[in-house]
XYZ file of N, CA, C and O in Angstrom:
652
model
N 18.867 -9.866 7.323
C 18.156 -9.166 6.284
C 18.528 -7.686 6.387
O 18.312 -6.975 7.368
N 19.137 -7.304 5.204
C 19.231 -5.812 5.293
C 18.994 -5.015 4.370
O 18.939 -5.151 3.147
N 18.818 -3.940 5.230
C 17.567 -3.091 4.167
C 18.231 -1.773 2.719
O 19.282 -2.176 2.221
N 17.926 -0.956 2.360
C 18.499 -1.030 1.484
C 18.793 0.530 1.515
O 17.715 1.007 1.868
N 19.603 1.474 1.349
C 19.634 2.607 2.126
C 18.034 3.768 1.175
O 17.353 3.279 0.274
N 17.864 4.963 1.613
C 16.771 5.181 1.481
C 17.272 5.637 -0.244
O 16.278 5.250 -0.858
N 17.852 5.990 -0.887
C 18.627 6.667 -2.261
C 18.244 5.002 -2.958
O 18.105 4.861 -4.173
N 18.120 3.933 -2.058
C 18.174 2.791 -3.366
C 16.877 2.049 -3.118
O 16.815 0.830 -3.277
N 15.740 2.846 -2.692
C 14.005 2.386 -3.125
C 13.992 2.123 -4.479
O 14.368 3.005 -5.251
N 13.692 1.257 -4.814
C 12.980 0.656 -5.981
C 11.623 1.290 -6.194
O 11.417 1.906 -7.239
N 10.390 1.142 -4.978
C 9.013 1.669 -5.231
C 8.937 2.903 -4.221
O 9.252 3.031 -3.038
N 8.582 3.456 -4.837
C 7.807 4.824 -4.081
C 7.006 4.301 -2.953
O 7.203 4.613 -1.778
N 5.908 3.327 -3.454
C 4.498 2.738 -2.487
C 4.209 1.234 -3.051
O 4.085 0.937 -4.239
N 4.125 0.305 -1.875
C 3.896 -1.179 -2.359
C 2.461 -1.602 -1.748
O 2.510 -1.450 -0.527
N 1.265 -2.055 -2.146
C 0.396 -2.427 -1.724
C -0.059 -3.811 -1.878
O -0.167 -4.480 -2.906
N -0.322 -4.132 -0.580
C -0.754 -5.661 0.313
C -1.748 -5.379 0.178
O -2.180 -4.247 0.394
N -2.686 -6.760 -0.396
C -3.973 -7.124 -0.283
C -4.685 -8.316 -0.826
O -4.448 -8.714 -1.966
N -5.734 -9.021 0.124
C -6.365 -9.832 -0.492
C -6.815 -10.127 -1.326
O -7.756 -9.367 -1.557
N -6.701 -11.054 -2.214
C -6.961 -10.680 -4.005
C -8.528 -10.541 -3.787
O -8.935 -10.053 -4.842
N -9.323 -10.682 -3.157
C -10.890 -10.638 -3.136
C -10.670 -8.744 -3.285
O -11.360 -7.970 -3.948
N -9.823 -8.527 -2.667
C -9.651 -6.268 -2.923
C -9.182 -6.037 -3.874
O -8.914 -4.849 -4.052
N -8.821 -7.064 -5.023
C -7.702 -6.559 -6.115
C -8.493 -5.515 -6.741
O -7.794 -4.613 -7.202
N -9.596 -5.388 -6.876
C -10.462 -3.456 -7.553
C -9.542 -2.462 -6.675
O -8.567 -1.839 -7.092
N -10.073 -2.453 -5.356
C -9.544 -1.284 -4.326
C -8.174 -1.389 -5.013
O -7.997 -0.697 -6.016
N -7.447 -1.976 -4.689
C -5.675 -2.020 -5.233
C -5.337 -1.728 -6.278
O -4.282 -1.145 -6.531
N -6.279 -2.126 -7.180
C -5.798 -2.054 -8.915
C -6.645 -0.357 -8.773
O -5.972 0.286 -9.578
N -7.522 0.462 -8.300
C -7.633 1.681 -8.299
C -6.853 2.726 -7.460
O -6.885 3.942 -7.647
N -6.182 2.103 -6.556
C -5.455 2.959 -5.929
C -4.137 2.753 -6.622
O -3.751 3.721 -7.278
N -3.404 1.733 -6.610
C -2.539 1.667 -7.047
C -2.345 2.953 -8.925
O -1.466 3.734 -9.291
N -3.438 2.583 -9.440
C -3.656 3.291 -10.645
C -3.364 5.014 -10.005
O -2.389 5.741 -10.196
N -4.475 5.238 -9.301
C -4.164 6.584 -9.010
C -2.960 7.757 -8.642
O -2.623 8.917 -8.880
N -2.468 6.149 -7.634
C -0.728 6.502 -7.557
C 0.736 6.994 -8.432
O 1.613 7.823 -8.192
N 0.442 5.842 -9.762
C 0.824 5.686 -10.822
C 0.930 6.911 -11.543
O 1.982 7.411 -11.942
N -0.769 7.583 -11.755
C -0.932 8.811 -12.471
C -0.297 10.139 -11.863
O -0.153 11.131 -12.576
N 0.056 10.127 -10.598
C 0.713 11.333 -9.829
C 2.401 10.799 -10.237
O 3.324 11.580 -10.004
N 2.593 9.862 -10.656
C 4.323 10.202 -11.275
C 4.598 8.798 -10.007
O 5.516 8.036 -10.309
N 4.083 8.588 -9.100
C 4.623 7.179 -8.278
C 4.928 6.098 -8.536
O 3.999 5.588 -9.161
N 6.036 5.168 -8.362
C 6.633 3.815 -8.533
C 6.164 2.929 -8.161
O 6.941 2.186 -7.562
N 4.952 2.533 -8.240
C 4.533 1.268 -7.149
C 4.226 -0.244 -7.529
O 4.075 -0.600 -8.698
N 4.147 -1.097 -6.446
C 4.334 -2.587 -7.047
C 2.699 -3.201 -5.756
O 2.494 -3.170 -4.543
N 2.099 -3.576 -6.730
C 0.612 -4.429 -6.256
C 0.663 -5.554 -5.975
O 1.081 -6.077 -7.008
N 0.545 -6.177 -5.387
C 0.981 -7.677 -4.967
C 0.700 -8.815 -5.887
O 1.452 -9.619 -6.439
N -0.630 -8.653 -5.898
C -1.212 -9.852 -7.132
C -1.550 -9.539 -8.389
O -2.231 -10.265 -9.113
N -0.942 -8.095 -8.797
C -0.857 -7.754 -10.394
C 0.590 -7.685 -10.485
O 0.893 -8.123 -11.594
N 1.763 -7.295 -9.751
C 3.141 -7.613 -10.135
C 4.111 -8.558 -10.153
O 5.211 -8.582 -10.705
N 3.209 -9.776 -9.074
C 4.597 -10.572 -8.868
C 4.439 -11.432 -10.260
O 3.461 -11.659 -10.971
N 5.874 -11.825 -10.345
C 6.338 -12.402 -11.598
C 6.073 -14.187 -11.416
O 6.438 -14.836 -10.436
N 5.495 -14.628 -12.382
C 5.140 -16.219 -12.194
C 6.402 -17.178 -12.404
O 7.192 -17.196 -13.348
N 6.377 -17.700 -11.644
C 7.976 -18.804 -10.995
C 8.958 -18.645 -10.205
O 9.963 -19.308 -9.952
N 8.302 -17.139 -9.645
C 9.339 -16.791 -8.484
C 8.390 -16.854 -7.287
O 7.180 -16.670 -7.157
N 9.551 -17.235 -6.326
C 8.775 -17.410 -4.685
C 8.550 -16.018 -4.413
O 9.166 -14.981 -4.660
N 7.286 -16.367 -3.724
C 6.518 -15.530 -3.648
C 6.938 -14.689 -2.063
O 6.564 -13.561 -1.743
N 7.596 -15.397 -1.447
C 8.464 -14.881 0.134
C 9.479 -14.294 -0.160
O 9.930 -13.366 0.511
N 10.052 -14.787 -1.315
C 11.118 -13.848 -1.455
C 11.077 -12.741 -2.161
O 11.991 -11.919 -2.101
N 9.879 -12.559 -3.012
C 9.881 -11.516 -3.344
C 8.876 -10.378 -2.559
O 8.847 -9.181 -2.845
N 8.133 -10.982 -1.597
C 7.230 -10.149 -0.886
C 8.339 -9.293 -0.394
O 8.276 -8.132 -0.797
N 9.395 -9.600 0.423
C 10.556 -10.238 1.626
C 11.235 -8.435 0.515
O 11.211 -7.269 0.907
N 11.681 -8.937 -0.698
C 12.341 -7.534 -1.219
C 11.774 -6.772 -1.621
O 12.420 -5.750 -1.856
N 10.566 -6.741 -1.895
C 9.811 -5.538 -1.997
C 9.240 -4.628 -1.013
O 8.888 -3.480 -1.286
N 9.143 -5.250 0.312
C 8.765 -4.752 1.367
C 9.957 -3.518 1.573
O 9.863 -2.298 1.706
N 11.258 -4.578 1.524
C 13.032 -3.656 1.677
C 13.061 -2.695 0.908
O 13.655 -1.675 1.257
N 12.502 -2.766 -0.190
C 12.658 -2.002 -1.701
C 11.833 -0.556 -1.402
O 12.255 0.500 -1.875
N 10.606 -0.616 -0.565
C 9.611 0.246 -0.744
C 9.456 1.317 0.103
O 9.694 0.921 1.244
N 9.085 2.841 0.088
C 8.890 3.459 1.050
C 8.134 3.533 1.727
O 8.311 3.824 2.910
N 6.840 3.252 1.107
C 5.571 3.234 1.765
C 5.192 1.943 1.475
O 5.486 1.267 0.490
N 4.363 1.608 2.632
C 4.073 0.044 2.632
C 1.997 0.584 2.799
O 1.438 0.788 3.877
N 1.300 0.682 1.365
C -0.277 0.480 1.816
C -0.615 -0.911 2.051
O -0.313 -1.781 1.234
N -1.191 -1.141 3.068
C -1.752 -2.656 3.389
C -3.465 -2.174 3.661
O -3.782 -1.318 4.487
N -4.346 -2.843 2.873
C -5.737 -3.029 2.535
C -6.541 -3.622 3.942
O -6.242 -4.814 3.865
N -7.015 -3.544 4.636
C -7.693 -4.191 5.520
C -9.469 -4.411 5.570
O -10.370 -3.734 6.066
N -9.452 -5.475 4.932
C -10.863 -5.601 4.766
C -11.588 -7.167 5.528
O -10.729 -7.818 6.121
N -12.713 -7.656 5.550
C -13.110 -8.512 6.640
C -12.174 -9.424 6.154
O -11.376 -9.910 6.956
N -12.113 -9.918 4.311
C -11.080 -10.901 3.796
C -9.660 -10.986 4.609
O -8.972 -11.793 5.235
N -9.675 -9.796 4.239
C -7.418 -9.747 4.769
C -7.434 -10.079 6.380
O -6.935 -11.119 6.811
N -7.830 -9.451 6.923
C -7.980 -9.647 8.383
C -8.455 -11.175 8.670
O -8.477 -11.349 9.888
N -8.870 -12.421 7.906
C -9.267 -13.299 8.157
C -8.017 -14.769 7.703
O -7.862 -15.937 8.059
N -7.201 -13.573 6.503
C -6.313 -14.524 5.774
C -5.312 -14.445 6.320
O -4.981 -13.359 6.796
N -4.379 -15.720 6.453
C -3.260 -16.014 7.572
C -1.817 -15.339 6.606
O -0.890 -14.865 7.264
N -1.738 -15.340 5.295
C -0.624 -14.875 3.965
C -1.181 -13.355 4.556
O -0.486 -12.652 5.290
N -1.961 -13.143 4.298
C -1.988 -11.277 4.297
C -1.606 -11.011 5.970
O -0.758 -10.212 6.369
N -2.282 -11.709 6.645
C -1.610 -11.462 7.930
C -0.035 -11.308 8.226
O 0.580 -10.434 8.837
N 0.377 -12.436 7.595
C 2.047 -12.148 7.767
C 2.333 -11.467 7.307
O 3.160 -10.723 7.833
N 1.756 -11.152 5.674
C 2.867 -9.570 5.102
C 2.474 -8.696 5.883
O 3.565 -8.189 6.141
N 1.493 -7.922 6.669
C 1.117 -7.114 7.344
C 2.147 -6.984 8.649
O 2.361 -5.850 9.078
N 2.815 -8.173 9.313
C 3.381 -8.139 10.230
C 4.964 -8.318 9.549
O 5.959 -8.030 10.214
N 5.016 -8.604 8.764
C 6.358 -8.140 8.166
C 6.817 -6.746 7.621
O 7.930 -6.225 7.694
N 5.330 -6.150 6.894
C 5.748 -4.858 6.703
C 6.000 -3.809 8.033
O 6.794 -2.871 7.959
N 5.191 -4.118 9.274
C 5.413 -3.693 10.245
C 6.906 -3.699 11.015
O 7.510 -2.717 11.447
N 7.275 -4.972 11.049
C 8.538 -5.455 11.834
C 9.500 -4.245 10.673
O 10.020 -3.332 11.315
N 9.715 -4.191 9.347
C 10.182 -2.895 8.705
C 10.228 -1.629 9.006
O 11.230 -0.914 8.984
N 8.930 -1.275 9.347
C 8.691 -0.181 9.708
C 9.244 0.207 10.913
O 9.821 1.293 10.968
N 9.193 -0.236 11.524
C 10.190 -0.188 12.963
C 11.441 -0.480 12.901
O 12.291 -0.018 13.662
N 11.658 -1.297 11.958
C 13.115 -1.359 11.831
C 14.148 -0.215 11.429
O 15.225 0.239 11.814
N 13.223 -0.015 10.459
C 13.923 1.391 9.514
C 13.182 2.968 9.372
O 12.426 3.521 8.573
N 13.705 3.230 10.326
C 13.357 4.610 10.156
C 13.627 5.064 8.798
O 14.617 4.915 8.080
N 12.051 5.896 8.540
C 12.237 6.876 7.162
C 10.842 5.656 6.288
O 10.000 6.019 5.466
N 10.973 4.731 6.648
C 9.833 3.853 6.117
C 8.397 4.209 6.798
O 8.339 4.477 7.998
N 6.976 4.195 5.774
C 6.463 4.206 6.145
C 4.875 3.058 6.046
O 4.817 2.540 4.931
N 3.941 2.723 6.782
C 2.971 1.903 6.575
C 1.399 2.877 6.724
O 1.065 3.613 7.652
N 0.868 2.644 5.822
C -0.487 3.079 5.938
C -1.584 2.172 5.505
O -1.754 1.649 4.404
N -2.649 2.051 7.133
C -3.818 0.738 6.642
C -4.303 1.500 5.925
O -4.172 2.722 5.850
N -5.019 0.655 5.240
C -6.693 1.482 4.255
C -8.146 0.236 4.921
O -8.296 -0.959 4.667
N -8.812 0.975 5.622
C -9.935 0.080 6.073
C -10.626 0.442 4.807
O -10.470 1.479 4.162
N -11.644 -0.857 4.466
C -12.291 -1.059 3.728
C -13.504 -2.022 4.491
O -13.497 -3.227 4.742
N -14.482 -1.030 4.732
C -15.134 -2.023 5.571
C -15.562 -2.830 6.789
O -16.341 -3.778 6.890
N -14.812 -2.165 7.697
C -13.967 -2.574 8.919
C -14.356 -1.394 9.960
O -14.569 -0.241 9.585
N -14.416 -1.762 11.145
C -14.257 -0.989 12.474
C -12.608 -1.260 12.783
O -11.946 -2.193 12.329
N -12.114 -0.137 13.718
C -10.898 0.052 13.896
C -10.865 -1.278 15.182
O -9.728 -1.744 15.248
N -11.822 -1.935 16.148
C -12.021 -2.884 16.865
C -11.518 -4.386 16.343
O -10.932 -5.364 16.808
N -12.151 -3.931 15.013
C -11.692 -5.595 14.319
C -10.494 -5.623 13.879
O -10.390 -6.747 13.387
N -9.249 -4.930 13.713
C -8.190 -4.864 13.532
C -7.030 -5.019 14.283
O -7.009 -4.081 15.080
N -5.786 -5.925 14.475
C -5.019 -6.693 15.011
C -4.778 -5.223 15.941
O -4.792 -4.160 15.320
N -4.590 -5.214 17.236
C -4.102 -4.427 18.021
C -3.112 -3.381 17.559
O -3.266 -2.178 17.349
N -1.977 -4.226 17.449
C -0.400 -3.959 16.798
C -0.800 -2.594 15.794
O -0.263 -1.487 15.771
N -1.941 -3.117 14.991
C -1.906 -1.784 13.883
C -3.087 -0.596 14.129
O -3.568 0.048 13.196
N -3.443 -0.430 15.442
C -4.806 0.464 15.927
C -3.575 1.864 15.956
O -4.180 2.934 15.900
N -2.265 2.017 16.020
C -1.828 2.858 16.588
C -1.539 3.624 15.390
O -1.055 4.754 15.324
N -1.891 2.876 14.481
C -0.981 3.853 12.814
C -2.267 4.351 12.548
O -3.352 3.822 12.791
N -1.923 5.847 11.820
C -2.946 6.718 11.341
C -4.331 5.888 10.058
O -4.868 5.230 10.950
N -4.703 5.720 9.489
C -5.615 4.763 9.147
C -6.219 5.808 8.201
O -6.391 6.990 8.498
N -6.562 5.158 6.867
C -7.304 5.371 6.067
C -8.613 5.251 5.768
O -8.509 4.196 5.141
N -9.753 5.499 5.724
C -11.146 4.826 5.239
C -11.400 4.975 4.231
O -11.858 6.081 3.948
N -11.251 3.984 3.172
C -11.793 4.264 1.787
C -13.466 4.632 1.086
O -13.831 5.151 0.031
N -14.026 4.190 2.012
C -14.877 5.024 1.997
C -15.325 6.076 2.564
O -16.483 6.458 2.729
N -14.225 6.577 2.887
C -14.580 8.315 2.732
C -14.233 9.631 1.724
O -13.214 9.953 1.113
N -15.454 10.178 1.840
C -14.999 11.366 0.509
C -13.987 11.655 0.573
O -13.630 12.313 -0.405
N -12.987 11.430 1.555
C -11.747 12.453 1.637
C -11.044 11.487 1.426
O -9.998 11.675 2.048
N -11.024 10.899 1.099
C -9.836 9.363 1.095
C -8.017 9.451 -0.070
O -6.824 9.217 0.123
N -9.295 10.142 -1.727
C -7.793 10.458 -1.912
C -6.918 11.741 -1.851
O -5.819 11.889 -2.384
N -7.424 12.401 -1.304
C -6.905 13.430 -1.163
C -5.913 13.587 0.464
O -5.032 14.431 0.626
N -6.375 12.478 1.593
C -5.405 12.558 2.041
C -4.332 10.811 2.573
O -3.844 10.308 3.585
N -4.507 10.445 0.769
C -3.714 9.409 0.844
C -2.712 9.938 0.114
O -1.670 9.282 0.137
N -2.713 11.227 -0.722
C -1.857 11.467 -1.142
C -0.815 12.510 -0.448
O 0.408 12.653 -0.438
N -1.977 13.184 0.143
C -1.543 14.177 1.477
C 0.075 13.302 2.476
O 1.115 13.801 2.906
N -0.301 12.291 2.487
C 0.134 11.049 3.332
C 1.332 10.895 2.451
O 2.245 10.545 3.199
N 1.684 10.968 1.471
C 2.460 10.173 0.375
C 3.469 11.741 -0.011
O 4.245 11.678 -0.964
N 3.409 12.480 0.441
C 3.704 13.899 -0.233
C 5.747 13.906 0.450
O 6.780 14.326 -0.071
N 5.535 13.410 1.410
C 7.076 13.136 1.388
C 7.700 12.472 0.885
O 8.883 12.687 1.149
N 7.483 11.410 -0.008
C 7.811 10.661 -0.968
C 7.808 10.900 -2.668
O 8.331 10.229 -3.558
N 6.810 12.422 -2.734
C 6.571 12.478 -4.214
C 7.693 13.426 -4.864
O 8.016 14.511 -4.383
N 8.268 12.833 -6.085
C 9.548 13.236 -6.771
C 9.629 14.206 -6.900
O 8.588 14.708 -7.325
N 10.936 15.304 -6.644
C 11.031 16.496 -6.282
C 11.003 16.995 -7.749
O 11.286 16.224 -8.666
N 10.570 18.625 -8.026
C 10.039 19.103 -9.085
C 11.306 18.936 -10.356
O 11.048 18.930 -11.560
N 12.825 18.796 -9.706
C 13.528 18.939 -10.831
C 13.863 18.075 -11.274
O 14.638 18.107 -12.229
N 13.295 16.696 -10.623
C 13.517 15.003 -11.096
C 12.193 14.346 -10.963
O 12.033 13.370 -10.231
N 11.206 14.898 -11.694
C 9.860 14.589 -11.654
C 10.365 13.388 -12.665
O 11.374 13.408 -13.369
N 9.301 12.247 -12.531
C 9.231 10.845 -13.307
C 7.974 11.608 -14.180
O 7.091 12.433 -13.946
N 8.554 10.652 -15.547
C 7.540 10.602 -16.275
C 5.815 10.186 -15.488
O 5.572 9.734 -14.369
N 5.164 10.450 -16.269
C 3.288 9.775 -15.523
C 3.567 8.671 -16.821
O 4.369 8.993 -17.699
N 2.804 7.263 -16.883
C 2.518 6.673 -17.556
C 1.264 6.477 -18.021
O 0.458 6.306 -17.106
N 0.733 6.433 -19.282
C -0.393 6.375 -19.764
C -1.308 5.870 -18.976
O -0.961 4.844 -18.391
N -2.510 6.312 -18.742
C -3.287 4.804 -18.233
C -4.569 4.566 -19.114
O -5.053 5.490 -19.768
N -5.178 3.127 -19.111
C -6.531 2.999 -19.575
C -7.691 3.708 -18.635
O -8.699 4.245 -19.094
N -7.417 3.627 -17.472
C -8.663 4.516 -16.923
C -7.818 5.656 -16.029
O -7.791 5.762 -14.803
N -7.278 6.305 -16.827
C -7.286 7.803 -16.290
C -8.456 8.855 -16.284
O -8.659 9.859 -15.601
N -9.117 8.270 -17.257
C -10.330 9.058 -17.654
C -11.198 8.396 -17.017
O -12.277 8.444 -17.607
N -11.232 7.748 -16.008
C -12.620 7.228 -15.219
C -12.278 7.733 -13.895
O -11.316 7.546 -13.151
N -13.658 8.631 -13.793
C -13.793 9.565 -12.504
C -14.327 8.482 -11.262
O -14.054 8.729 -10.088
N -14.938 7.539 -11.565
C -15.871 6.885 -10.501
C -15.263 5.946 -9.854
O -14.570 5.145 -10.482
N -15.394 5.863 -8.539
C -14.132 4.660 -7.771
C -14.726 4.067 -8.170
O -15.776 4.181 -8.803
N -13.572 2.576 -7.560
C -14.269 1.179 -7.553
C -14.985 0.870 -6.765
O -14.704 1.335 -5.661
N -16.473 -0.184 -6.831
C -17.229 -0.022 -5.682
C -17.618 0.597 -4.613
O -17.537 0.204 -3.449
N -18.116 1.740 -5.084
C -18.381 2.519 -3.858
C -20.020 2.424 -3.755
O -20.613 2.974 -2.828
């Protein structure tokens, strides 16, 4: 498996998560979107009739940032478990890649060992997007090749999801 050099990312940021989180995902992911970012959601992008390993498998290769969701669900599901340990085995593989959890819910105790050592998100904290983007700022398109923003339906909604 080989990866793809850093000039040929497809996504800016790819986010893993249990479809029971698809709010958290479908709002972060949104938020991402509105700052000019490329990103691909797991269970709002993949395309129906394609394997689903193989495309986890190139999007993981494809992506710079890997957000993976960690909530009591994901941590319990054996599919989110593996992409979690696949986006990892990446991350180590390839320098210049990066992974960021987002607890949702969670003590840093209940979380697979392997990932206690990466900097960690809490979505419920006031500060959450401000330094997920903080986090993302080496990745965001330089001023003289800024991407278009794409419209959104809730750009205009100030209030997270479930909080």
């Amino acid at each position: 498996m080989t990866s793809p050099s850093p000039s040929r990312f497809t996504y800016d940021f790819s986010i893993w998560y249990c479809l029971h989180d698809d709010n958290i995902a479908s709002y972060i992911s949104m938020m991402l979107k509105n700052q000019g970012l490329q990103g691909y959601a797991e269970h709002q992008d993949q395309v129906a009739g394609t394997s689903i390993l193989m495309t986890a498998t190139e999007v993981i290769q494809a992506s710079r940032v890997a957000i993976v969701i960690l909530s009591a669900s994901s941590l319990d599901d054996p599919w989110c478990q593996r992409v979690v340990e696949w986006n990892l085995h990446h991350v180590m593989e390839r320098e210049g890649t990066k992974m960021i959890p987002v607890y949702v819910d969670v003590e840093k105790e209940q979380v697979p060992l392997v990932l206690r050592h990466l900097n960690e998100l809490d979505y419920r904290n006031k500060f959450f997007e401000r330094r997920l983007l903080e986090s993302l700022k080496s990745i965001r398109p330089a001023a003289g090749r800024a991407r278009a923003v794409r419209p959104s339906k809730v750009a205009s909604t100030k209030s997270r999801v479930s909080r």
